[in-house]
PDB file of C-alpha atoms in Angstrom:
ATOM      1  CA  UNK A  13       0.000   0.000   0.000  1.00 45.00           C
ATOM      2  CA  UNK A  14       1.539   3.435  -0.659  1.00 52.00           C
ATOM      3  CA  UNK A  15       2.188   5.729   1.953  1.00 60.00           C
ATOM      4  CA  UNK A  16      -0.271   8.758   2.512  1.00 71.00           C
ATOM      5  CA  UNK A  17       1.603  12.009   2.755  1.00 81.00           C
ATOM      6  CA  UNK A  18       0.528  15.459   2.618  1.00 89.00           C
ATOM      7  CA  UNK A  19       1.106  17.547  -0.228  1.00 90.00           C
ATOM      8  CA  UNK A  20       3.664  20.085  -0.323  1.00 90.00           C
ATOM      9  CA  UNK A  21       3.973  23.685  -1.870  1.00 91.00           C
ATOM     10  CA  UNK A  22       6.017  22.087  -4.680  1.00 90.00           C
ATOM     11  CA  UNK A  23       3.184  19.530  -5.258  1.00 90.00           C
ATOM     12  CA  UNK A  24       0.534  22.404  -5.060  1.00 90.00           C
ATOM     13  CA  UNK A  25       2.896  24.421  -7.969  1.00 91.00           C
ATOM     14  CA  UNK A  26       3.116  21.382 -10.109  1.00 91.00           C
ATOM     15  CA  UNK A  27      -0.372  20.258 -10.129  1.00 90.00           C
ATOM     16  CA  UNK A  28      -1.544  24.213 -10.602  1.00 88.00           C
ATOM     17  CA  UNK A  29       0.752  23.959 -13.839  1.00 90.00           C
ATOM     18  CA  UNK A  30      -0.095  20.659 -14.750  1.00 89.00           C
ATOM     19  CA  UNK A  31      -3.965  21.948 -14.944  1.00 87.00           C
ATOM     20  CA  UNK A  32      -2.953  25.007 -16.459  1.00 85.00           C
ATOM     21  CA  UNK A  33      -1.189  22.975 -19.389  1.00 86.00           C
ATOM     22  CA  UNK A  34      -3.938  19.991 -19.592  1.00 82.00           C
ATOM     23  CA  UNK A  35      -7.130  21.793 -18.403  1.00 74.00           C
ATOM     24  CA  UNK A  36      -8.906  21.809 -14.920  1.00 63.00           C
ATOM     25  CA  UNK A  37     -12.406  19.862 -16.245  1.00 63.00           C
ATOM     26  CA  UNK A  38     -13.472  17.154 -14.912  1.00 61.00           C
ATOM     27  CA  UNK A  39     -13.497  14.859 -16.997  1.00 69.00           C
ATOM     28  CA  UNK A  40     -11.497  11.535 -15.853  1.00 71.00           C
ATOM     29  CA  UNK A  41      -9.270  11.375 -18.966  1.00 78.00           C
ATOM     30  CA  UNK A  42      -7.863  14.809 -18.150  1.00 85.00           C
ATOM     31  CA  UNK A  43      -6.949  14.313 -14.419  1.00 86.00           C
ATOM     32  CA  UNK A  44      -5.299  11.202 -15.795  1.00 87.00           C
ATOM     33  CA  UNK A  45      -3.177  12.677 -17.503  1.00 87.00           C
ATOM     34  CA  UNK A  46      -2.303  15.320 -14.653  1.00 88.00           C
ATOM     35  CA  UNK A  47      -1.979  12.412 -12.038  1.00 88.00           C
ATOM     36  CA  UNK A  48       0.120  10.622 -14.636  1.00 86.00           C
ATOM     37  CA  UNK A  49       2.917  13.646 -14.682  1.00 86.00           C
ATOM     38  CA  UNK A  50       2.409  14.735 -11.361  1.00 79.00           C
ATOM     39  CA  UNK A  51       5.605  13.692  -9.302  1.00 62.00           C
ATOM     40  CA  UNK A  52       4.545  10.853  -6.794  1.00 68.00           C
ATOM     41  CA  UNK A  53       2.248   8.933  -6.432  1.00 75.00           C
ATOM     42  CA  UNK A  54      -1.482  10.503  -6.553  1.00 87.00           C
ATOM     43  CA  UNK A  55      -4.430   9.400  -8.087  1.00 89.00           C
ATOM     44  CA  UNK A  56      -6.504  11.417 -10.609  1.00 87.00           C
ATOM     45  CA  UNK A  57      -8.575  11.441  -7.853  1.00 88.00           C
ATOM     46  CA  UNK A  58      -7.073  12.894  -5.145  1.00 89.00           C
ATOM     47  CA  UNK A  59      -5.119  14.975  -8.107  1.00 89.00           C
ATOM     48  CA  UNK A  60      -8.767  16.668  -8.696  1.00 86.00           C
ATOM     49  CA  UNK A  61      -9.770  16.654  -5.213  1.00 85.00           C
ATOM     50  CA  UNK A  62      -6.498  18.400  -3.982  1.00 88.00           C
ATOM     51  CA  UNK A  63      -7.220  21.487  -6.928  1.00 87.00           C
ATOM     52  CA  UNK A  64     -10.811  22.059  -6.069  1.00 81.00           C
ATOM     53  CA  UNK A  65     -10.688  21.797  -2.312  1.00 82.00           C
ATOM     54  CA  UNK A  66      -7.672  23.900  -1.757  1.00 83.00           C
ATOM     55  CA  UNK A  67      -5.953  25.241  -5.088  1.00 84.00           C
ATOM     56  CA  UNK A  68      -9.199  26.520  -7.713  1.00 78.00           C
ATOM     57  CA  UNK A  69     -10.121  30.221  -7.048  1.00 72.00           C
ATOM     58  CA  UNK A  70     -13.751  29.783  -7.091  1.00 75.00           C
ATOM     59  CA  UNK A  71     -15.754  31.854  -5.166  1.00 78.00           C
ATOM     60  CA  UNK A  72     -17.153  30.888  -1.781  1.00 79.00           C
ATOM     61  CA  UNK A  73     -20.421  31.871   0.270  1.00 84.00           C
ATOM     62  CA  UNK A  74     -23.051  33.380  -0.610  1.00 89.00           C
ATOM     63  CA  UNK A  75     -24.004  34.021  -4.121  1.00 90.00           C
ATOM     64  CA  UNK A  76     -25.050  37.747  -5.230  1.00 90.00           C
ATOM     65  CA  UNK A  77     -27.695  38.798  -7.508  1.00 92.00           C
ATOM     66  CA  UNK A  78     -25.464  39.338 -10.530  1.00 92.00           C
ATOM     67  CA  UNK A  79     -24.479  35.393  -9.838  1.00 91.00           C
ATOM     68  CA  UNK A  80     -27.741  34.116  -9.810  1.00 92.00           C
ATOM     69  CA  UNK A  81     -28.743  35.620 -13.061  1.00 94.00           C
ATOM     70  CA  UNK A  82     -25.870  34.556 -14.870  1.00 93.00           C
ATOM     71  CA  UNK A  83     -26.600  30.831 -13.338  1.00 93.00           C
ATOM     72  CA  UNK A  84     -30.455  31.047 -14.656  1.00 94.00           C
ATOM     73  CA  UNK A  85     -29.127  32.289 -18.200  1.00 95.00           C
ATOM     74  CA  UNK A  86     -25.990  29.735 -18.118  1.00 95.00           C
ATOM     75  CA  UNK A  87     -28.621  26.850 -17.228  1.00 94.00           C
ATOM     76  CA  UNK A  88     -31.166  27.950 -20.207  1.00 95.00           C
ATOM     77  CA  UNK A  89     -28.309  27.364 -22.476  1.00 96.00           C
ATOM     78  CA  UNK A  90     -26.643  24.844 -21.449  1.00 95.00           C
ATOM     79  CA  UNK A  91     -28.985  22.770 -19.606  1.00 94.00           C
ATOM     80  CA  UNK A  92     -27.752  20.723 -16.753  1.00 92.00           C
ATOM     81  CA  UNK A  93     -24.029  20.217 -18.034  1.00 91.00           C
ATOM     82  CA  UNK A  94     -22.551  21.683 -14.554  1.00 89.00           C
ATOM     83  CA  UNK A  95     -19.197  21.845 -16.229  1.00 86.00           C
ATOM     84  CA  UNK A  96     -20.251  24.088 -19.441  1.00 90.00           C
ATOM     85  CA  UNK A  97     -22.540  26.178 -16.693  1.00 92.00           C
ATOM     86  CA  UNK A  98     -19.282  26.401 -14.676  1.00 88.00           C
ATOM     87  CA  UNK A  99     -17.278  27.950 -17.698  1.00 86.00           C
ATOM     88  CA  UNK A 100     -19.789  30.553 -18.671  1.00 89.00           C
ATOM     89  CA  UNK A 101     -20.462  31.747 -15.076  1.00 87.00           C
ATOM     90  CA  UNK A 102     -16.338  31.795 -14.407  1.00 84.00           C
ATOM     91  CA  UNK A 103     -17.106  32.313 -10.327  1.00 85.00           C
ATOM     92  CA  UNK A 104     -17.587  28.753  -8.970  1.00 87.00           C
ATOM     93  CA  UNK A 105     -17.041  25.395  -9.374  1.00 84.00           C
ATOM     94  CA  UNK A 106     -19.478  22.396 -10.849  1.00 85.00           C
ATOM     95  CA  UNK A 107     -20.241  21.017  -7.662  1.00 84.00           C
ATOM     96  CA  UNK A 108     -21.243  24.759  -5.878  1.00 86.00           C
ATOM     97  CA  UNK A 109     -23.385  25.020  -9.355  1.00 91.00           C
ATOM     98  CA  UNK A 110     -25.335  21.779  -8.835  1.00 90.00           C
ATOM     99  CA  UNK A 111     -25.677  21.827  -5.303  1.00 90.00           C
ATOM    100  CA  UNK A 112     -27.453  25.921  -5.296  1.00 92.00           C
ATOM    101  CA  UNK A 113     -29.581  25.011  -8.392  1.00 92.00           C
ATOM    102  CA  UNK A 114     -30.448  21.795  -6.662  1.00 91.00           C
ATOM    103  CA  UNK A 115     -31.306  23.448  -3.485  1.00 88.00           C
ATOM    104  CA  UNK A 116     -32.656  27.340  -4.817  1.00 87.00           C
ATOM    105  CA  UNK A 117     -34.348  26.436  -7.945  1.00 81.00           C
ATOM    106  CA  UNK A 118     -35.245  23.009  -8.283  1.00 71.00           C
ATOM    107  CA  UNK A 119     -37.317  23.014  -4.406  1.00 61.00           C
ATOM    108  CA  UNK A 120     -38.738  26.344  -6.281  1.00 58.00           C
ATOM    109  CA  UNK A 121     -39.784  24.196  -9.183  1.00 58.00           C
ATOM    110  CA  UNK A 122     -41.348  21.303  -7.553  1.00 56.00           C
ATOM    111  CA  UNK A 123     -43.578  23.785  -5.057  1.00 56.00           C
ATOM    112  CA  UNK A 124     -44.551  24.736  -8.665  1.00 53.00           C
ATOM    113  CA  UNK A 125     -45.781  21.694 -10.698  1.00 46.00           C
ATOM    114  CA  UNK A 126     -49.433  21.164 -10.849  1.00 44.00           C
ATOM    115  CA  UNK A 127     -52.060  18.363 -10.112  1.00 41.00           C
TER     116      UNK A 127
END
């Protein structure tokens, strides 16, 4: 079993280049190929993990107005694709997306649907 060690500023500066050069998407074939040239042992898991926990500079808390609208329009075009919603709105990250939709919009919708 390998050994579980933190990461270090060095790791942080190579993965932030690695996603630079490959893209930060989530898409498992990408973060494959980060974890694959990252130096050590990490998994495109913890690889993508690692970036979006502590690294990404989405914004955090609460959303403002300006936000919300720009979710509503990103979601009319693009549907539920979190990850092309996350590129046009350029603040947050796919799982802050999904989980305010989920929790201001969708409770809105189902309050809404009739008999």
């Amino acid at each position: 079993l390998a050994t579980r060690r933190s990461w270090t500023d060095e790791d942080d500066n190579i993965l932030r280049k690695l996603v630079a050069k490959h893209g930060g998407d989530s898409t498992k074939k990408k973060w494959l190929k980060i974890a694959t040239a990252a130096v050590g042992t990490r998994t495109d898991v913890q690889c993508r993990s690692h970036f979006y926990r502590y690294l990404h500079t989405a914004s955090k808390g609460r959303w403002d107005k300006d936000e919300v609208e720009r979710l509503k329009e990103a979601v009319e075009e693009h549907g539920e694709d979190w990850h092309k919603v996350a590129k046009s709105l350029g603040t947050r990250i796919p799982p802050q997306i999904q989980r305010h939709y989920a929790y201001s919009f969708k409770k809105a919708d189902d309050g809404e649907k009739e008999d």
